[in-house]
mmCIF file of C-alpha atoms in Angstrom:
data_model
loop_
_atom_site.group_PDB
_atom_site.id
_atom_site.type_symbol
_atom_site.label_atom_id
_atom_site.label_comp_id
_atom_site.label_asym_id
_atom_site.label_seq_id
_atom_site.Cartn_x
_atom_site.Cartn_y
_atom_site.Cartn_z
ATOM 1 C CA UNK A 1 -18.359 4.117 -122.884
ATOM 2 C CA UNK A 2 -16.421 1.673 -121.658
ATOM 3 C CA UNK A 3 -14.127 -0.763 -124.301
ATOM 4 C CA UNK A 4 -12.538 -4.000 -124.111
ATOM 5 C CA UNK A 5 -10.142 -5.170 -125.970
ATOM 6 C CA UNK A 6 -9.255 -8.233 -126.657
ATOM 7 C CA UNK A 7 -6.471 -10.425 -128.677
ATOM 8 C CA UNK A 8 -5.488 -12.246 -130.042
ATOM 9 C CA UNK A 9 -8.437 -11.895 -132.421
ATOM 10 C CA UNK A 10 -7.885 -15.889 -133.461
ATOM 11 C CA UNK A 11 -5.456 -18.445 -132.555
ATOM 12 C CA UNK A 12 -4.350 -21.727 -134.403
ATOM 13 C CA UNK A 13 -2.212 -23.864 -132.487
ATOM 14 C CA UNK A 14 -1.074 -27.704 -132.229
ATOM 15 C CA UNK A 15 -2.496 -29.653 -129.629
ATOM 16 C CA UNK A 16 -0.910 -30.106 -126.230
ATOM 17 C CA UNK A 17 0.485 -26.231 -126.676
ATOM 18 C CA UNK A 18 -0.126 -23.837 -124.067
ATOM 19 C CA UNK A 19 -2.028 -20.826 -125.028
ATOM 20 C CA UNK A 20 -2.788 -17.437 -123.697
ATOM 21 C CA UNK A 21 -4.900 -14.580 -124.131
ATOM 22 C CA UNK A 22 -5.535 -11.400 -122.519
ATOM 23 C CA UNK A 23 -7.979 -8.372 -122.350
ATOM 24 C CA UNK A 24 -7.421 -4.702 -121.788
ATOM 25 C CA UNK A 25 -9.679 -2.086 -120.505
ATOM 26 C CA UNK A 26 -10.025 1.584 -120.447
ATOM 27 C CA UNK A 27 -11.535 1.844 -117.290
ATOM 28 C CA UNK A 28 -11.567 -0.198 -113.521
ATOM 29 C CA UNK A 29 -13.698 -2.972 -113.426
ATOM 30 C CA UNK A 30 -14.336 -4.792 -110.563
ATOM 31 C CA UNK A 31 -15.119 -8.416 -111.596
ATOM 32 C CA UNK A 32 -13.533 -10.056 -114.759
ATOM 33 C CA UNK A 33 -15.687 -13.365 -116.172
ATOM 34 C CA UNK A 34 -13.426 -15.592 -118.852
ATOM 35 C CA UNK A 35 -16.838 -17.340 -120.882
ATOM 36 C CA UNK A 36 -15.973 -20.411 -123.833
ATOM 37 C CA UNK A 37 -18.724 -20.544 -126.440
ATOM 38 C CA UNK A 38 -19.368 -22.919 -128.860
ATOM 39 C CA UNK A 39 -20.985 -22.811 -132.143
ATOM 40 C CA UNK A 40 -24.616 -22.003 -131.579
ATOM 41 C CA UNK A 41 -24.705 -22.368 -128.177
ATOM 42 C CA UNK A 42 -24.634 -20.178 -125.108
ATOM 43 C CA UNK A 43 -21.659 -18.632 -123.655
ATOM 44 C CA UNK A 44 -20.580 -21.096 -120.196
ATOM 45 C CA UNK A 45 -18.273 -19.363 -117.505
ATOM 46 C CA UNK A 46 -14.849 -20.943 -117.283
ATOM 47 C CA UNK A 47 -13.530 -18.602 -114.370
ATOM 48 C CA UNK A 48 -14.687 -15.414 -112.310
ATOM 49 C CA UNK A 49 -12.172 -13.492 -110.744
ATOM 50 C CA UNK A 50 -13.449 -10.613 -107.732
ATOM 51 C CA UNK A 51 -10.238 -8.915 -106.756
ATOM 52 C CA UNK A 52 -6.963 -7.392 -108.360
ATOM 53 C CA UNK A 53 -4.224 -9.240 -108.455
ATOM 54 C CA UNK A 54 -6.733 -12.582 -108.039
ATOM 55 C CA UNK A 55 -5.201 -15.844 -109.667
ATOM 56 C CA UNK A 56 -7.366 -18.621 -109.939
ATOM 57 C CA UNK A 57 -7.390 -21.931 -111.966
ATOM 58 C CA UNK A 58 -10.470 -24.211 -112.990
ATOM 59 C CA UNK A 59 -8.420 -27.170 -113.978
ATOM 60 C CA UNK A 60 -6.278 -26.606 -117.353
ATOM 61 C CA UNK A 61 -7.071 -23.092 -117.138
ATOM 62 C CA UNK A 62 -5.856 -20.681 -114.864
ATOM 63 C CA UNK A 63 -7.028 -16.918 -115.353
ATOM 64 C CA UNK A 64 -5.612 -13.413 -113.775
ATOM 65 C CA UNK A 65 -7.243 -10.214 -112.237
ATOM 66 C CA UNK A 66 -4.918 -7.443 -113.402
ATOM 67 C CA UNK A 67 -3.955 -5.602 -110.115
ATOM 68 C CA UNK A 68 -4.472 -2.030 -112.057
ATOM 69 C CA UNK A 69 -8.175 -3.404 -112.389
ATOM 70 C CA UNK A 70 -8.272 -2.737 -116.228
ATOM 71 C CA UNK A 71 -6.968 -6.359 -117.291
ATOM 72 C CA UNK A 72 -7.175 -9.956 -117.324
ATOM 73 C CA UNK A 73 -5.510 -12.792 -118.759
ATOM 74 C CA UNK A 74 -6.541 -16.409 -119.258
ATOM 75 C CA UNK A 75 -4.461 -19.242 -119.500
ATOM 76 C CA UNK A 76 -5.318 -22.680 -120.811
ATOM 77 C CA UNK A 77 -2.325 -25.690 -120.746
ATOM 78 C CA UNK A 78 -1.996 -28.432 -122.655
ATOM 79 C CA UNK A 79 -4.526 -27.662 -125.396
ATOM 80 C CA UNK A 80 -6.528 -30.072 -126.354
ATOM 81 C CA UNK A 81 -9.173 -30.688 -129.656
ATOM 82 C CA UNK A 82 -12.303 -29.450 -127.300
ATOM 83 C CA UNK A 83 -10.777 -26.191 -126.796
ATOM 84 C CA UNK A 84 -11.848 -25.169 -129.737
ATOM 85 C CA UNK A 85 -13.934 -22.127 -129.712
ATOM 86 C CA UNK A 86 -14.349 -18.313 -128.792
ATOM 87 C CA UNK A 87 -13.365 -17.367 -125.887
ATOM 88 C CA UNK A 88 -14.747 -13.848 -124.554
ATOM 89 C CA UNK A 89 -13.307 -11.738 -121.551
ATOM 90 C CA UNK A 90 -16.420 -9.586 -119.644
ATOM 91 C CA UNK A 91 -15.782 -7.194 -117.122
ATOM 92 C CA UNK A 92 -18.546 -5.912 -114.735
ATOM 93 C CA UNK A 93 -18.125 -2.585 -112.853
ATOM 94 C CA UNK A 94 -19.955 -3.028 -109.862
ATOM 95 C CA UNK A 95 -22.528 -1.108 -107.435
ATOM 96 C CA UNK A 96 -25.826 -1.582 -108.974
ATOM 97 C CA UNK A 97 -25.041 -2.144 -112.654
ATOM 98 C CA UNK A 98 -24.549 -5.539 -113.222
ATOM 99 C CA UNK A 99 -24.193 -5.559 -117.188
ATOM 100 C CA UNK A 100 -21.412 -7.044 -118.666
ATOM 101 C CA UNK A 101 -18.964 -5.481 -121.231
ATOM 102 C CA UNK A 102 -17.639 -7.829 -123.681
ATOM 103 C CA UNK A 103 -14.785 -8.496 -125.442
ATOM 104 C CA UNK A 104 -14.424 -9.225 -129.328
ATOM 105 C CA UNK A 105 -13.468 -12.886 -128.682
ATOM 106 C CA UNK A 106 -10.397 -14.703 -129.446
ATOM 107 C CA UNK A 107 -11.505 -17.424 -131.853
ATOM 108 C CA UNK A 108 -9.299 -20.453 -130.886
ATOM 109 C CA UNK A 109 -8.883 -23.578 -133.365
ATOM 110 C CA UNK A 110 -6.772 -26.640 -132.210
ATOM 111 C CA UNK A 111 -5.012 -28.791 -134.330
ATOM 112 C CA UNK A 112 -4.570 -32.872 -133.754
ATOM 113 C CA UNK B 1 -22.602 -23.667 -111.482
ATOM 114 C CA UNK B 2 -25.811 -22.448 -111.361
ATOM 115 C CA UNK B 3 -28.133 -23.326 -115.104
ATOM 116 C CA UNK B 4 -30.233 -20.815 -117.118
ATOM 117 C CA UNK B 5 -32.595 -22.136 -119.350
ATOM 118 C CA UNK B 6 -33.948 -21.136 -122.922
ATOM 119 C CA UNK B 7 -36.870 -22.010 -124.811
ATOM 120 C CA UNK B 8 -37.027 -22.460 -127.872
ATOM 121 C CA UNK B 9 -34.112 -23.363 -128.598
ATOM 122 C CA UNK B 10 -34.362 -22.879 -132.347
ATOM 123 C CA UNK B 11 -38.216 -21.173 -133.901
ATOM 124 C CA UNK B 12 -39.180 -20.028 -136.915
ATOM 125 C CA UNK B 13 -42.258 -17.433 -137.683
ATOM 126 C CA UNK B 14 -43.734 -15.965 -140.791
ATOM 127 C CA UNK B 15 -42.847 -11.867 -141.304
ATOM 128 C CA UNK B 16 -45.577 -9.541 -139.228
ATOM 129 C CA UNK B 17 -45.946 -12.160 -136.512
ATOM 130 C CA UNK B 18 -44.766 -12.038 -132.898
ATOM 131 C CA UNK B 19 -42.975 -14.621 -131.039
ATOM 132 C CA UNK B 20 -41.820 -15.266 -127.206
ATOM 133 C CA UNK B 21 -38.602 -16.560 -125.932
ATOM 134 C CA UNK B 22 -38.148 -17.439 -122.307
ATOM 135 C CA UNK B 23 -35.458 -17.428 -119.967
ATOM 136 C CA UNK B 24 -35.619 -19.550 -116.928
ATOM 137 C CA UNK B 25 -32.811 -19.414 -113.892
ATOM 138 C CA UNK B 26 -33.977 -23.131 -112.612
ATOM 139 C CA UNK B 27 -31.780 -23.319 -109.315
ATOM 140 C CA UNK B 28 -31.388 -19.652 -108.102
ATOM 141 C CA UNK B 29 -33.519 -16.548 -108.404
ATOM 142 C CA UNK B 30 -32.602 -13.822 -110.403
ATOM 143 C CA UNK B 31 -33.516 -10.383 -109.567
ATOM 144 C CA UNK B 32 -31.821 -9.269 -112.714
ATOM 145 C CA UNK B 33 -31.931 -11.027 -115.963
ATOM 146 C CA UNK B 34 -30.140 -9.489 -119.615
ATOM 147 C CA UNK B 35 -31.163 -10.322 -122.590
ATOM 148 C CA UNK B 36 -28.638 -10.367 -125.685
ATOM 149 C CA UNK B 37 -28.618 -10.843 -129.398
ATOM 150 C CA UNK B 38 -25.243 -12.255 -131.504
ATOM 151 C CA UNK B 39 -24.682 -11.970 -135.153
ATOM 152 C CA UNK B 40 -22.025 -14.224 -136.880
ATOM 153 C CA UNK B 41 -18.644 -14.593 -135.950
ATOM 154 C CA UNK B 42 -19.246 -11.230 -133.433
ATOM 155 C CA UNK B 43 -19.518 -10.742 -129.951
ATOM 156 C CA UNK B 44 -22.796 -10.191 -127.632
ATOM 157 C CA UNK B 45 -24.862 -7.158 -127.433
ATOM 158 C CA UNK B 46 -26.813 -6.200 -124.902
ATOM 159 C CA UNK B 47 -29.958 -4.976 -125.814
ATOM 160 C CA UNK B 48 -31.958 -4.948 -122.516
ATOM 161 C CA UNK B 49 -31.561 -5.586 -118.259
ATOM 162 C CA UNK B 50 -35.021 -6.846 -117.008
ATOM 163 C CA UNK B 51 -35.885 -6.416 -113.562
ATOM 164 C CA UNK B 52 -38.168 -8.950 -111.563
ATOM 165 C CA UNK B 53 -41.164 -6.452 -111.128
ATOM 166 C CA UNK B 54 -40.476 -3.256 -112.709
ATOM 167 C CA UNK B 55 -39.581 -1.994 -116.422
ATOM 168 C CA UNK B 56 -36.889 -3.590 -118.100
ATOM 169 C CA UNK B 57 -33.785 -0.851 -119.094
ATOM 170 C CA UNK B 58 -33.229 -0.700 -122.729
ATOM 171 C CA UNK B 59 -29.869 -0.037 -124.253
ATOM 172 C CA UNK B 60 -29.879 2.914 -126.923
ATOM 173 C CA UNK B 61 -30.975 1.962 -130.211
ATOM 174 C CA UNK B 62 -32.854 -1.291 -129.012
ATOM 175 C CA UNK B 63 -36.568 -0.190 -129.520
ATOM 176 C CA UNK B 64 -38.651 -1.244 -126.322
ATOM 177 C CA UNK B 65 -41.949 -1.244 -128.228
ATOM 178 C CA UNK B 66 -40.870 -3.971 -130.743
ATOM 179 C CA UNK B 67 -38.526 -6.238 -128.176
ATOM 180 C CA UNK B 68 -41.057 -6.716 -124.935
ATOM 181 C CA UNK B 69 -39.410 -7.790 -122.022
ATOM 182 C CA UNK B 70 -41.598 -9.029 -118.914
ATOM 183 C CA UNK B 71 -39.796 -10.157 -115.342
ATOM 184 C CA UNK B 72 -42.994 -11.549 -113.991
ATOM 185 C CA UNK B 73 -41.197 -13.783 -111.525
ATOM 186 C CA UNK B 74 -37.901 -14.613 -109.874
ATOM 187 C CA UNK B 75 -36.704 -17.453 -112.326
ATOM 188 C CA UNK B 76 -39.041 -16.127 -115.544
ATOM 189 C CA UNK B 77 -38.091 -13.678 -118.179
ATOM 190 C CA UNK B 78 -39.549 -13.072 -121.306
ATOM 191 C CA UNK B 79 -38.555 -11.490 -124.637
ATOM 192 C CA UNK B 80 -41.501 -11.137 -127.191
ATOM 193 C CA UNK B 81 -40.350 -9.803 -130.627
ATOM 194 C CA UNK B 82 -43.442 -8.145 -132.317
ATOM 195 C CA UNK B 83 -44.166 -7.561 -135.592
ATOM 196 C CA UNK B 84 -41.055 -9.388 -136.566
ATOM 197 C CA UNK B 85 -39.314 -8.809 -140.063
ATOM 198 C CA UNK B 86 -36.362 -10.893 -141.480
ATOM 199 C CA UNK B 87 -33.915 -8.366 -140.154
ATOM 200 C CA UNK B 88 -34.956 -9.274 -136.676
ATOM 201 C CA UNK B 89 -33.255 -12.793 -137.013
ATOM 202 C CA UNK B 90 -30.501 -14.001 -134.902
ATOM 203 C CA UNK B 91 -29.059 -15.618 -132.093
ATOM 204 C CA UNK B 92 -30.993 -14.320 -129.023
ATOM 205 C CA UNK B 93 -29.589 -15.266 -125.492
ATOM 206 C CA UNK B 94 -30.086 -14.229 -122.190
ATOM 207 C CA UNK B 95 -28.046 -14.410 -118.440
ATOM 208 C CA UNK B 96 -29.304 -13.820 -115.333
ATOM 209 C CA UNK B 97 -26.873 -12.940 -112.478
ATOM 210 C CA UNK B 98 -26.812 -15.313 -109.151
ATOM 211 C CA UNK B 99 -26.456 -12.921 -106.405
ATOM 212 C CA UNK B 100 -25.586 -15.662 -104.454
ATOM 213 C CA UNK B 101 -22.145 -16.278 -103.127
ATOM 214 C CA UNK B 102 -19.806 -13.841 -101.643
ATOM 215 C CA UNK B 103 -20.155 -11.528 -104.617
ATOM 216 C CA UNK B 104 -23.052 -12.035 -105.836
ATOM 217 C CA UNK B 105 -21.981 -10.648 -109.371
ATOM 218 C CA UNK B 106 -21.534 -14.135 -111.255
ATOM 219 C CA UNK B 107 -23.805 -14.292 -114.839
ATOM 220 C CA UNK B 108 -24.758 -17.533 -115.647
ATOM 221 C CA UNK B 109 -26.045 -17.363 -119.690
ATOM 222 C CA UNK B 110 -29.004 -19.579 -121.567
ATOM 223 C CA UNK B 111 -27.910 -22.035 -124.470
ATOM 224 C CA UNK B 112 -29.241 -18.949 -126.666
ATOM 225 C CA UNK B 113 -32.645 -19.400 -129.204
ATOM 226 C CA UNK B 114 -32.326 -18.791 -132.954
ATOM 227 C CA UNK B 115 -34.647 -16.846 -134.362
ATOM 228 C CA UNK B 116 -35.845 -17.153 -138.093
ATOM 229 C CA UNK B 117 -38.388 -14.912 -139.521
ATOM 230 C CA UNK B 118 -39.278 -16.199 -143.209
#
């Protein structure tokens, strides 16, 4: 089946540093979702990107369709204390099957 | 973006009884809802895709008879876990994609339900 992976695996940074993290694929997908969840809570979309080679931002953040279709990176600037959290990639392949494959998370923690 | 809705949030049951979480899309319809459990410190797994009027699909290893999934309506899916045992506790969420848009292929995911059987 199809495999994400994903890394950094955690992250512990100073605040006001840029970070970035970045998932691979074995196989094409054709939309990438970036998702920030917090402890006990549900995962909430940050970005969604629909074509290769895509850039788009959502304010600090700024996320990347890989043009080969089998990556993704995500971008966040000027890190700040509610950052904190894990951070899964998701790739969808399309046609009729919407289901998501997930990432392990990168696990982000953001120091004063 | 659009909101998914869970309820409960958090429940609690005794071993051997069965208990119902919902998933509600409350500003879109959702043909196609998935339902997901977490353990700690790991990533989602998808245990089931329910469709609005037909069977749900049920990933291998997730046993349909014991995790019931109805897709009565557009904006209403339910996951009933019967006969629950302790094992069966954990962070249960769903998503339900918003087809609309000019993809259609955004998931939008509950605030999750915790499940505790005692």
């Amino acid at each position: 089946g199809q495999q994400l992976n994903q890394s950094p695996q955690s992250m512990f940074i100073q605040e006001g540093e840029d970070v970035s993290m970045n998932c691979t694929s074995s196989s094409i997908f054709n939309t990438w979702l970036w998702y920030k969840q917090d402890p006990g809570e549900g995962p909430v979309l940050l970005i969604a990107l629909y074509k290769a080679g895509e850039l788009t931002s959502n304010g600090r953040l700024t996320a990347q369709f890989g043009i080969t279709r089998k990556d993704s990176f995500l971008n966040i600037s000027a890190s700040i204390p509610s950052d904190v959290g894990i951070y899964f990639c998701a790739g969808q392949s399309g046609g009729s099957n919407y289901k998501l494959t997930f990432g392990k998370g990168t696990l982000l923690t953001v120091n004063p | 973006g659009a909101v998914v809705s869970q309820h409960p949030s958090r429940v609690i049951c005794k071993s051997g009884t069965s208990v119902k979480i919902e998933c509600r899309s409350l500003d879109f319809q959702a043909t196609t809802m998935f339902w997901y459990r977490q353990f700690p410190k790991q990533s989602l797994m998808l245990m089931a895709t329910s469709n609005e009027g037909s069977k749900a699909t049920y990933e291998q290893g997730v046993e349909k008879d014991k995790f019931l999934i109805n897709h009565a309506s557009l904006t209403l899916s339910t996951l009933t876990v019967t006969s629950a045992h302790p094992e069966d506790s954990s962070f249960y969420i769903c998503s339900a994609r918003d087809f609309r848009g000019a993809t259609g292929n955004t998931i939008y995911f509950g605030e999750g339900s915790w499940l505790t059987v005692v």
